[in-house]
Coordinates of C-alpha atoms in Angstrom, one line a residue:
Chain A
M1 CA -149.1 -15.2 56.8
I2 CA -152.7 -16.4 56.3
T3 CA -154.6 -16.5 59.5
A4 CA -153.5 -19.5 61.8
K5 CA -155.9 -22.3 62.3
S6 CA -155.3 -23.4 65.8
D7 CA -158.2 -23.2 68.3
S8 CA -156.3 -20.5 70.3
A9 CA -155.9 -18.4 67.5
D10 CA -159.7 -18.8 66.6
T11 CA -160.5 -17.3 70.0
L12 CA -158.0 -14.6 69.3
V13 CA -159.7 -14.0 66.0
R14 CA -162.9 -13.8 67.4
T15 CA -162.1 -11.4 70.1
D16 CA -160.3 -9.4 67.7
A17 CA -163.4 -9.2 65.3
Q18 CA -165.6 -8.0 68.1
S19 CA -163.3 -5.3 68.9
F20 CA -163.1 -4.1 65.5
D21 CA -164.9 -0.8 65.3
V22 CA -166.4 -1.2 61.8
E23 CA -168.7 2.1 62.0
A24 CA -165.8 4.3 62.8
I25 CA -164.1 2.8 59.7
R26 CA -167.2 3.2 57.6
R27 CA -167.2 6.8 58.5
D28 CA -163.7 7.2 56.8
F29 CA -165.4 6.1 53.5
P30 CA -167.6 9.0 52.2
I31 CA -169.1 6.9 49.4
L32 CA -170.6 4.4 51.7
Q33 CA -172.9 7.2 53.3
Q34 CA -175.5 6.9 50.3
T35 CA -178.7 5.3 49.3
V36 CA -179.0 3.4 46.0
N37 CA -182.5 2.7 44.6
G38 CA -183.8 4.2 47.8
K39 CA -182.0 1.8 50.0
P40 CA -178.6 2.1 52.1
L41 CA -175.8 1.1 49.7
V42 CA -174.1 -2.2 50.3
Y43 CA -171.1 -2.3 48.3
L44 CA -170.1 -6.0 47.9
D45 CA -167.9 -5.5 44.7
N46 CA -164.6 -5.2 46.2
A47 CA -162.7 -7.9 44.3
A48 CA -163.4 -5.6 41.1
T49 CA -162.4 -2.5 43.0
T50 CA -162.6 -1.0 46.5
Q51 CA -163.9 2.2 47.8
K52 CA -161.5 5.0 48.9
P53 CA -160.9 6.5 52.6
R54 CA -161.4 10.3 52.9
A55 CA -157.4 10.2 53.6
V56 CA -156.8 9.1 50.0
I57 CA -159.2 11.5 48.3
D58 CA -157.7 14.2 50.4
A59 CA -154.0 13.2 49.5
I60 CA -155.0 13.5 45.7
T61 CA -156.9 16.7 46.0
D62 CA -153.8 18.1 48.3
H63 CA -151.4 17.1 45.7
Y64 CA -153.2 18.9 42.9
L65 CA -154.2 22.0 45.3
K66 CA -150.4 22.5 46.4
D67 CA -147.6 20.4 45.0
N68 CA -148.5 19.5 41.3
A69 CA -145.6 19.3 39.0
N70 CA -143.7 16.9 37.0
I71 CA -141.5 14.9 39.0
H72 CA -137.6 13.9 38.9
R73 CA -136.0 16.6 36.6
G74 CA -137.3 19.9 38.1
V75 CA -135.3 22.1 40.1
H76 CA -138.2 24.2 41.2
E77 CA -139.8 23.7 44.7
L78 CA -143.1 22.1 43.2
S79 CA -141.4 19.4 41.6
V80 CA -139.1 18.7 44.3
R81 CA -142.1 18.4 46.6
A82 CA -143.9 16.3 44.3
T83 CA -140.8 14.0 43.6
A84 CA -140.3 13.5 47.2
A85 CA -144.0 12.6 47.8
Y86 CA -143.9 10.1 44.9
E87 CA -140.6 8.5 46.0
K88 CA -141.9 8.3 49.6
V89 CA -144.8 6.0 48.5
R90 CA -142.2 3.6 46.9
A91 CA -140.5 3.1 50.1
K92 CA -144.1 2.8 51.9
V93 CA -144.7 -0.2 49.1
R94 CA -141.4 -1.7 50.0
D95 CA -142.2 -2.0 53.5
F96 CA -145.9 -2.7 52.9
I97 CA -144.8 -6.0 51.0
G98 CA -141.4 -6.6 52.8
A99 CA -139.1 -6.0 49.9
D100 CA -135.5 -5.3 50.5
R101 CA -135.0 -2.2 48.3
V102 CA -136.9 0.5 46.8
E103 CA -135.4 -0.2 43.4
E104 CA -137.5 -3.3 43.5
I105 CA -140.6 -1.6 43.3
V106 CA -141.7 -0.5 39.9
F107 CA -144.8 1.7 39.6
L108 CA -147.0 0.8 36.5
R109 CA -150.7 1.3 35.5
S110 CA -152.1 -2.0 36.6
T111 CA -151.4 -5.5 37.7
T112 CA -152.1 -6.3 34.2
E113 CA -149.3 -4.1 33.0
A114 CA -147.0 -5.7 35.5
V115 CA -147.7 -9.2 34.0
N116 CA -147.4 -7.9 30.4
L117 CA -144.0 -6.4 31.6
V118 CA -142.6 -9.5 32.9
A119 CA -143.8 -11.5 29.7
Q120 CA -142.4 -9.2 27.2
T121 CA -139.1 -8.6 29.1
Y122 CA -138.3 -11.6 31.1
G123 CA -140.2 -14.1 28.9
H124 CA -138.7 -12.7 25.7
S125 CA -135.1 -12.8 27.0
V126 CA -135.2 -16.6 28.2
I127 CA -138.1 -18.2 26.3
Q128 CA -137.2 -20.4 23.3
P129 CA -139.3 -22.4 21.1
G130 CA -140.7 -25.6 22.8
D131 CA -140.3 -23.9 26.3
E132 CA -143.0 -24.0 28.7
I133 CA -144.8 -21.5 30.9
L134 CA -147.2 -23.1 33.6
I135 CA -150.1 -21.3 35.2
S136 CA -153.3 -22.6 36.8
T137 CA -156.9 -22.9 36.1
L138 CA -157.6 -20.2 38.6
E139 CA -156.1 -17.3 36.5
H140 CA -157.5 -14.1 35.7
H141 CA -157.4 -13.3 32.1
S142 CA -154.6 -11.0 32.7
N143 CA -152.4 -13.7 33.9
I144 CA -153.6 -16.0 31.0
V145 CA -153.5 -13.8 27.8
P146 CA -150.0 -12.0 28.2
W147 CA -148.4 -15.7 28.3
Q148 CA -150.7 -16.8 25.3
M149 CA -149.4 -13.8 23.6
L150 CA -145.8 -14.7 24.6
C151 CA -146.2 -18.2 23.4
E152 CA -147.6 -17.2 20.0
Q153 CA -144.5 -14.9 19.6
T154 CA -142.0 -17.4 20.9
G155 CA -143.2 -20.9 20.1
A156 CA -143.5 -21.6 23.7
V157 CA -146.1 -23.8 25.1
L158 CA -148.8 -22.8 27.8
K159 CA -149.4 -25.5 30.7
V160 CA -152.2 -25.2 33.0
A161 CA -152.2 -26.8 36.7
P162 CA -155.7 -28.2 37.2
I163 CA -158.0 -27.5 40.3
N164 CA -160.0 -29.8 42.3
D165 CA -163.8 -29.4 42.8
A166 CA -163.3 -27.0 45.8
G167 CA -161.2 -24.7 43.6
E168 CA -157.8 -25.5 45.0
I169 CA -154.6 -26.2 42.9
I170 CA -153.8 -29.8 42.7
L171 CA -150.2 -29.5 44.1
E172 CA -149.2 -33.0 42.9
E173 CA -150.6 -32.3 39.4
Y174 CA -148.9 -29.1 39.4
E175 CA -145.6 -30.5 40.4
K176 CA -145.9 -33.1 37.6
L177 CA -146.3 -30.4 35.0
L178 CA -143.2 -28.8 36.1
G179 CA -140.7 -30.2 33.6
P180 CA -137.3 -29.6 32.2
R181 CA -138.7 -27.1 29.8
T182 CA -140.6 -24.9 32.2
M183 CA -139.3 -21.5 32.3
L184 CA -141.8 -19.6 34.4
V185 CA -144.5 -20.3 36.9
A186 CA -147.2 -17.8 36.8
V187 CA -149.9 -18.2 39.6
T188 CA -152.4 -16.2 41.5
H189 CA -152.2 -15.9 45.3
V190 CA -155.8 -15.4 45.6
S191 CA -158.4 -16.2 43.1
N192 CA -160.5 -13.4 42.1
A193 CA -163.6 -15.4 41.2
L194 CA -163.7 -18.0 44.0
G195 CA -161.3 -16.5 46.8
T196 CA -159.1 -19.6 47.1
I197 CA -155.9 -18.6 48.8
T198 CA -153.4 -20.7 46.8
P199 CA -150.7 -22.3 48.9
I200 CA -148.3 -19.9 47.2
K201 CA -145.1 -20.2 49.3
E202 CA -145.2 -24.1 48.6
I203 CA -145.9 -23.5 44.8
I204 CA -142.9 -21.2 44.9
D205 CA -140.6 -23.6 46.8
I206 CA -141.4 -26.5 44.5
A207 CA -140.7 -24.4 41.4
H208 CA -137.5 -23.1 42.9
R209 CA -136.3 -26.6 43.6
S210 CA -136.4 -27.0 39.7
E211 CA -134.7 -23.5 39.4
V212 CA -137.9 -22.0 37.8
R213 CA -138.8 -18.4 38.6
V214 CA -142.4 -17.7 39.8
L215 CA -144.6 -14.6 39.2
V216 CA -147.5 -14.1 41.5
D217 CA -150.5 -12.4 40.7
G218 CA -151.3 -10.8 43.8
A219 CA -154.0 -8.4 43.0
Q220 CA -156.7 -10.0 45.2
A221 CA -154.3 -11.1 48.0
V222 CA -152.8 -7.8 49.4
P223 CA -156.1 -6.4 50.2
H224 CA -157.0 -9.3 52.4
T225 CA -153.7 -10.8 54.0
P226 CA -150.4 -9.5 54.9
V227 CA -147.8 -10.1 52.2
D228 CA -144.1 -10.5 52.7
V229 CA -142.4 -11.2 49.3
R230 CA -138.9 -12.1 51.1
D231 CA -140.8 -14.7 52.8
L232 CA -142.4 -15.9 49.9
D233 CA -139.4 -15.7 47.9
C234 CA -141.2 -15.1 44.7
D235 CA -139.4 -13.8 41.9
F236 CA -142.1 -11.2 40.7
Y237 CA -145.1 -10.2 42.7
A238 CA -147.9 -8.0 41.0
F239 CA -150.6 -5.9 42.4
S240 CA -152.7 -2.6 42.2
S241 CA -153.6 0.3 44.3
H242 CA -157.3 0.3 43.1
K243 CA -158.1 -3.1 44.9
L244 CA -156.1 -1.8 48.0
F245 CA -158.3 1.3 48.9
G246 CA -156.1 3.6 46.5
P247 CA -156.8 5.1 43.3
T248 CA -157.1 3.5 39.8
G249 CA -154.4 3.6 37.5
V250 CA -151.5 2.6 39.6
G251 CA -150.2 -0.9 39.7
V252 CA -146.9 -2.2 41.4
L253 CA -144.3 -4.9 40.1
Y254 CA -142.1 -6.0 42.5
G255 CA -139.0 -8.1 41.4
K256 CA -135.9 -9.4 42.8
Y257 CA -133.2 -6.7 42.3
D258 CA -130.8 -8.9 40.4
L259 CA -133.4 -10.3 38.2
L260 CA -135.3 -6.8 37.3
N261 CA -131.3 -5.3 36.7
G262 CA -130.7 -7.9 34.1
L263 CA -133.9 -7.4 32.2
P264 CA -134.2 -5.2 29.0
P265 CA -136.3 -2.2 29.1
Y266 CA -140.0 -2.6 28.6
Q267 CA -141.1 0.8 27.0
G268 CA -139.1 3.5 25.6
G269 CA -139.1 7.3 26.6
G270 CA -139.1 9.5 29.5
E271 CA -137.8 8.5 32.7
M272 CA -136.4 5.2 31.7
I273 CA -133.4 7.0 29.9
L274 CA -130.1 8.4 31.4
S275 CA -128.9 9.8 28.1
V276 CA -129.9 9.7 24.6
S277 CA -127.9 10.5 21.3
F278 CA -128.6 9.4 17.8
D279 CA -125.9 6.9 18.2
G280 CA -127.5 5.1 21.2
T281 CA -129.3 5.5 24.6
T282 CA -128.1 4.6 27.9
Y283 CA -131.2 3.3 30.2
N284 CA -131.8 4.7 33.5
E285 CA -131.4 2.5 36.7
L286 CA -133.8 0.5 38.6
P287 CA -136.7 1.0 39.0
F288 CA -136.8 4.0 36.5
K289 CA -135.6 1.9 33.8
F290 CA -139.2 0.5 33.6
E291 CA -141.0 3.8 34.3
A292 CA -141.2 5.3 30.8
G293 CA -143.4 8.4 30.6
T294 CA -144.9 10.8 33.1
P295 CA -146.4 8.4 35.7
N296 CA -149.6 8.7 37.6
I297 CA -148.2 10.9 40.1
A298 CA -151.1 11.7 42.0
G299 CA -152.5 8.3 41.7
V300 CA -149.1 7.1 43.4
I301 CA -149.4 9.8 46.2
G302 CA -153.1 8.8 46.8
F303 CA -152.0 5.2 46.9
G304 CA -149.5 6.2 49.7
A305 CA -152.2 7.5 51.7
A306 CA -154.1 4.1 51.2
I307 CA -151.2 2.3 52.6
D308 CA -150.9 4.5 55.6
Y309 CA -154.7 4.0 56.3
I310 CA -154.4 0.4 56.1
N311 CA -151.3 0.2 58.3
A312 CA -153.3 2.2 60.9
V313 CA -156.1 -0.3 60.8
G314 CA -153.7 -3.2 60.8
M315 CA -153.6 -5.9 58.1
E316 CA -153.8 -8.7 60.7
R317 CA -156.7 -7.2 62.2
I318 CA -158.4 -6.6 58.7
A319 CA -157.6 -10.5 57.9
A320 CA -159.1 -11.3 61.2
Y321 CA -162.3 -9.3 60.8
E322 CA -162.7 -10.4 57.2
R323 CA -162.6 -14.1 58.1
D324 CA -165.4 -13.5 60.5
I325 CA -167.4 -11.9 57.9
L326 CA -166.5 -14.5 55.4
D327 CA -167.6 -17.4 57.8
H328 CA -170.7 -15.7 58.3
A329 CA -171.5 -15.1 54.7
T330 CA -170.6 -18.8 53.9
Q331 CA -173.0 -20.1 56.5
T332 CA -175.8 -17.7 55.9
L333 CA -175.8 -18.2 52.1
S334 CA -175.3 -21.9 52.1
A335 CA -178.3 -22.0 54.5
I336 CA -180.6 -20.6 51.7
P337 CA -182.1 -23.6 49.8
G338 CA -181.3 -23.2 46.0
V339 CA -178.3 -21.2 46.6
R340 CA -174.8 -23.1 45.7
I341 CA -171.5 -21.6 46.7
I342 CA -168.8 -22.1 44.0
G343 CA -165.5 -22.3 45.4
T344 CA -165.2 -24.0 48.8
A345 CA -161.3 -24.1 49.2
T346 CA -160.2 -24.6 53.0
E347 CA -158.3 -21.3 52.7
K348 CA -160.2 -18.5 51.2
A349 CA -160.2 -14.9 51.1
S350 CA -163.5 -12.9 51.8
V351 CA -165.0 -13.6 48.2
V352 CA -168.3 -15.8 47.9
S353 CA -169.0 -16.7 44.4
F354 CA -172.6 -18.4 44.2
V355 CA -175.5 -19.5 41.7
V356 CA -179.1 -19.7 42.4
E357 CA -180.7 -22.6 41.2
G358 CA -182.8 -21.6 38.2
V359 CA -181.9 -17.8 37.9
H360 CA -179.3 -16.4 35.8
P361 CA -176.5 -14.6 37.8
H362 CA -177.4 -11.4 35.8
D363 CA -180.9 -11.5 37.1
V364 CA -179.8 -12.0 40.5
G365 CA -177.5 -9.0 40.2
T366 CA -180.2 -6.8 38.6
I367 CA -182.8 -7.7 41.4
L368 CA -180.0 -7.1 44.4
D369 CA -179.2 -3.8 42.7
Q370 CA -182.8 -2.8 43.2
L371 CA -182.2 -3.4 46.9
G372 CA -179.0 -1.0 46.9
I373 CA -176.8 -4.3 47.0
A374 CA -173.8 -4.1 44.6
V375 CA -172.5 -7.5 43.6
R376 CA -170.6 -8.3 40.4
T377 CA -172.1 -11.0 37.9
G378 CA -170.6 -12.6 35.1
H379 CA -167.4 -14.7 34.2
H380 CA -165.2 -12.4 36.4
C381 CA -162.6 -12.4 33.7
A382 CA -162.0 -16.1 34.4
Q383 CA -163.8 -17.9 31.7
P384 CA -161.7 -21.3 31.6
L385 CA -162.4 -21.3 35.4
M386 CA -166.0 -21.1 34.8
E387 CA -165.8 -23.5 32.3
R388 CA -164.0 -26.0 34.8
F389 CA -167.3 -25.7 37.0
G390 CA -169.6 -25.9 33.8
L391 CA -170.8 -22.3 34.2
T392 CA -171.1 -19.2 32.1
A393 CA -171.3 -17.0 35.0
T394 CA -171.7 -16.7 38.9
A395 CA -172.9 -13.9 41.2
R396 CA -170.1 -12.8 43.4
A397 CA -170.0 -11.0 46.7
S398 CA -166.6 -9.8 47.6
F399 CA -166.1 -8.1 51.1
A400 CA -163.8 -5.6 52.6
F401 CA -163.1 -4.5 56.1
Y402 CA -165.5 -2.0 55.9
N403 CA -168.4 -4.6 55.3
T404 CA -170.6 -5.6 58.0
R405 CA -172.4 -8.7 59.2
D406 CA -175.7 -6.7 58.8
E407 CA -174.6 -6.2 55.2
V408 CA -174.2 -10.2 54.8
D409 CA -177.7 -10.5 56.3
A410 CA -179.0 -7.8 53.8
L411 CA -177.5 -9.9 51.0
A412 CA -179.0 -13.0 52.2
D413 CA -182.5 -11.3 52.4
G414 CA -181.9 -10.0 49.1
I415 CA -181.2 -13.6 47.6
R416 CA -184.3 -14.8 49.2
Q417 CA -186.4 -12.1 47.4
V418 CA -184.7 -13.3 44.0
I419 CA -186.0 -16.8 44.8
E420 CA -189.4 -15.5 45.5
V421 CA -189.8 -13.3 42.3
F422 CA -188.5 -16.5 40.2
G423 CA -191.1 -18.3 42.0
G424 CA -188.7 -20.4 44.2
Chain B
M1 CA -187.7 1.7 41.0
N2 CA -187.6 -0.5 43.8
D3 CA -190.2 -3.6 43.0
P4 CA -188.1 -6.1 41.1
R5 CA -191.3 -7.1 39.6
D6 CA -191.4 -3.7 37.7
L7 CA -188.8 -5.4 35.4
Y8 CA -189.7 -9.0 36.1
Q9 CA -193.3 -9.2 35.0
Q10 CA -195.1 -12.5 35.1
L11 CA -195.1 -12.9 31.5
I12 CA -191.3 -12.5 31.4
L13 CA -191.0 -15.0 34.2
D14 CA -193.2 -17.5 32.5
H15 CA -191.2 -17.1 29.1
N16 CA -188.2 -17.5 31.1
R17 CA -189.4 -20.7 32.8
S18 CA -191.2 -22.3 29.5
P19 CA -189.7 -20.6 26.5
K20 CA -191.6 -20.9 23.2
N21 CA -189.8 -22.2 20.2
R22 CA -186.8 -23.3 22.0
R23 CA -185.8 -26.1 19.6
V24 CA -183.8 -27.2 16.8
M25 CA -185.2 -26.0 13.1
E26 CA -183.9 -28.7 10.8
D27 CA -184.9 -27.2 7.6
A28 CA -184.3 -23.4 8.5
D29 CA -183.7 -21.1 5.7
S30 CA -181.2 -19.1 7.6
H31 CA -179.7 -18.9 11.1
A32 CA -177.4 -16.8 12.9
E33 CA -175.5 -16.8 16.0
G34 CA -175.6 -14.1 18.6
F35 CA -173.4 -13.3 21.6
N36 CA -173.5 -11.1 24.4
P37 CA -170.0 -10.7 25.7
L38 CA -171.2 -9.1 28.9
C39 CA -172.7 -12.2 30.3
G40 CA -171.1 -14.8 27.9
D41 CA -174.4 -16.0 26.9
R42 CA -175.0 -17.3 23.3
I43 CA -178.1 -17.7 21.2
T44 CA -178.6 -19.1 17.8
V45 CA -181.8 -18.2 16.0
S46 CA -183.3 -20.1 12.9
I47 CA -185.7 -18.7 10.5
K48 CA -188.0 -20.2 7.9
L49 CA -189.5 -18.1 5.1
D50 CA -192.1 -18.2 2.3
N51 CA -191.1 -15.7 0.2
D52 CA -190.7 -12.7 2.3
V53 CA -193.2 -13.8 5.0
V54 CA -191.5 -15.4 8.3
T55 CA -193.2 -18.8 8.6
D56 CA -191.2 -20.1 11.6
V57 CA -188.7 -18.8 14.0
A58 CA -186.9 -20.9 16.7
F59 CA -183.9 -20.4 19.1
Q60 CA -181.3 -22.2 21.0
G61 CA -179.2 -21.5 24.0
S62 CA -180.1 -20.2 27.4
G63 CA -179.3 -16.9 29.1
C64 CA -180.8 -14.6 31.6
A65 CA -184.7 -14.2 32.2
I66 CA -184.5 -11.2 30.1
S67 CA -182.7 -12.6 27.1
T68 CA -184.6 -15.9 27.2
A69 CA -188.1 -14.4 27.5
S70 CA -187.2 -11.9 24.8
A71 CA -186.3 -14.5 22.5
S72 CA -189.2 -16.6 23.2
L73 CA -191.6 -13.8 22.9
M74 CA -189.9 -12.6 19.6
T75 CA -190.5 -15.9 18.0
E76 CA -194.1 -15.8 18.6
S77 CA -194.2 -12.1 17.5
L78 CA -192.4 -12.9 14.2
K79 CA -194.4 -15.6 12.9
G80 CA -196.6 -14.6 10.1
K81 CA -195.1 -11.3 9.7
T82 CA -193.3 -10.0 6.4
L83 CA -189.7 -9.1 6.5
A84 CA -190.5 -5.3 6.3
E85 CA -192.9 -5.8 9.3
A86 CA -190.2 -7.6 11.2
Q87 CA -187.7 -4.8 10.8
A88 CA -190.2 -2.4 11.9
L89 CA -191.3 -4.3 14.9
F90 CA -187.5 -4.5 15.9
A91 CA -187.1 -0.8 15.4
R92 CA -190.1 -0.2 17.6
F93 CA -189.0 -2.8 20.1
R94 CA -185.6 -1.4 20.3
A95 CA -186.8 2.3 20.8
M96 CA -188.9 0.9 23.6
V97 CA -186.2 -0.7 25.6
M98 CA -183.8 2.0 25.1
G99 CA -186.3 4.4 26.4
E100 CA -186.4 6.4 22.9
A101 CA -189.2 8.1 21.6
A102 CA -191.0 5.8 19.2
S103 CA -192.6 8.4 16.9
A104 CA -189.9 7.5 14.1
C105 CA -191.5 4.0 13.8
E106 CA -195.2 4.2 14.2
D107 CA -195.8 2.5 11.1
G108 CA -195.9 -1.1 11.1
P109 CA -197.2 -3.9 13.6
A110 CA -198.1 -3.0 17.3
L111 CA -195.7 -4.2 19.9
G112 CA -198.5 -6.0 21.7
K113 CA -197.1 -8.6 24.3
L114 CA -193.7 -7.2 23.8
E115 CA -194.6 -4.1 25.8
V116 CA -193.8 -6.4 28.8
F117 CA -190.2 -5.3 28.1
S118 CA -191.0 -1.5 28.5
G119 CA -189.4 -1.8 32.0
V120 CA -185.9 -2.7 30.6
C121 CA -185.2 1.2 29.6
A122 CA -184.9 1.9 33.4
F123 CA -181.9 -1.0 33.4
P124 CA -179.3 0.3 31.0
A125 CA -177.2 -2.6 31.7
R126 CA -180.1 -5.1 30.6
V127 CA -180.7 -3.6 27.1
K128 CA -178.4 -5.8 25.4
C129 CA -180.1 -8.8 27.0
A130 CA -183.3 -7.8 25.5
T131 CA -182.2 -7.1 22.2
L132 CA -179.9 -9.9 21.7
A133 CA -182.5 -12.4 20.1
W134 CA -183.4 -9.4 17.8
H135 CA -180.1 -8.5 16.8
T136 CA -179.5 -12.3 15.8
V137 CA -182.7 -12.8 14.0
K138 CA -181.8 -9.7 12.0
A139 CA -178.5 -11.0 11.1
A140 CA -180.2 -14.3 10.0
I141 CA -182.5 -12.5 7.8
E142 CA -179.8 -10.2 6.2
R143 CA -177.6 -13.1 5.4
R144 CA -180.5 -15.3 4.2
D145 CA -179.4 -15.5 0.8
E146 CA -175.8 -16.4 1.5
V147 CA -176.6 -19.3 3.6
V148 CA -176.6 -22.4 1.6
T149 CA -179.3 -25.0 2.7
T150 CA -179.2 -28.5 1.7
E151 CA -182.7 -29.2 2.3

C-alpha cells in the first residue's frame, strides 16, 4: 500500500523518481503554463484542489459537444451514449479502489456529502442515545460536523482519539476509546492539514475485532497512494474527484454491498425510485438508490478521464515520485532558520504544513503569492487539530506529481524572502 | 505588483512588531470582539469616551501583520477624535483599502499615517484583515449605551 521502507525499496524509489518525466506530465496540464504576478505559477495547493489534465477538460467538452443528454431513462441515442459513458466510470472507480462490485460505488457531490450520507442513513439506523462515535483529532471539519449533528439528533456521544506531537494517532489510546457503546469509527486515511498517513488498516482491524464498522475519509489519500478497499476491509470509503485531478462536484462513497443494501435511502426523488404511487414508493436498487436527482454527468465523465490519466502514469510511480518531492521539501524547509514544520509523522503524504517564526501564515501566503507561489494558509478546516498544536493557522504546501524539486526550491527562496521582509 | 514591500511598508512592519495600545483597558466604557473567520483571528477593542470624544482606545489579540498594524495605527488615529470624526475616518479608510473613490467622504479628518494601508486594495483577500479592528471599534461605539460598566 504505502511505499515500502526497506533499503532496497528506497533505491528502487530513487531510480523511479529519476526516470519520472515530470516535464512531459506538466505539458498535459494547461493551467500550469502561466505566470502569476509576473512569475511562473508554482501551484502548491493540491490538498485543496488539484489541477486538471487536458484529457479531463477534453472529456467534459466532448460530452457537451457530442453526447449531452440525461441518463438512464432515455431511449434515444444521446441518452444511451451518455448513460454508457457515465456507467463506464463507475466500473473504473470500482477497479481504481479495488472494490468488488459496481453497485458499491455511489456517485455524490463530494466527500462531505458521502460522510453526511453515512451519518444520516447508517448512523440513524443504528445509533441509540448513549452510543458512541469515535473519530480522531486529525479530522477535517467534514468528518467532525456530520457526526456532531448525528449526536445532537440521537443523543449519541462523540469520542476523539488523540494524536502525538508528530501528528500521529496514538493507537493505544484509540483502542482504549473503542468501547462497548462504540457504533462507528470515522477516521481519515491522510490528514489534509499535516499529511499524516494513518495506520488505517490497523485502525480498521482493531475496530472490526470489536465488530465496529469503519468509515474512512480518503479524500487526501487517493491522490497520493494506491487504495484497495478490499485489502483495507473498510466498511465505507469516501473521496472526491477534484482532489484526484478530476472536476469539482463529484464525490464517491464506497460501501460494502450488504451494508449499503440494508440502508434506508438518503434523499428522495429522481433515479432513486423504482416506482411511485400515492400509496407508496419502491426504491431503486444499488447504487441508484442513493443517487437522487440528475447527477453531475459531465463531471463523472471527466472524472473517468482523470482515472485513466492517473492509471497511465501509474499510482505506484506517483507515490514514489511524490515521496522524493516530500523528502526534498522537508529537508529544504527545515533547514531554514525560523521555519518549523507542523506534522512530522513517520508516514506522510506530500503535504508540508509549516509556520515561520514571528510571521502570521496569512502574511507568508500573501508574500508567496506575489512570487507566483500558491499555498494555503489558515486552519485548513481542521480547527481542533490546529488547537492541538496551540496554533490558529499554518501555511501549507501540498504537492502533486506535476510539482518539481525546482518548485520546492522556489518555495524555500520565497520563505527566505518572507523572513527578510519581516526583518528575520 | 511584485515587491512585497509595496504592501508590507516599514510602518506596517514596525507596528506589527511593536503594536501601540495592545493592552487591557480596565475602565473601558465599551468593548467589542471582532472575528475574522478567514484566518480565525480574534480581536477585542476597548474604548473610553468623554461625552462624544474618544479619550482612549486599546486592543487585544493577535493576528496577521496587516490586522495587527491596522489595529495599532487605528488606536493612535482615534484618540481625541469625536465619534462623528471617527466614523468619517473609518469610511475614508474603508474606501481606500477597498480601492473605492473617496469623494463621498472628503469631509472629516485626513487619513495621515493610515495611508500606509493604501496598498491593501491590490490584495482583495486581505481587505478584511485591514478593516477588522475598525469594524470592531464601530461595534464598540454603537453598543456603548448597552454596555453596563461597573466602574
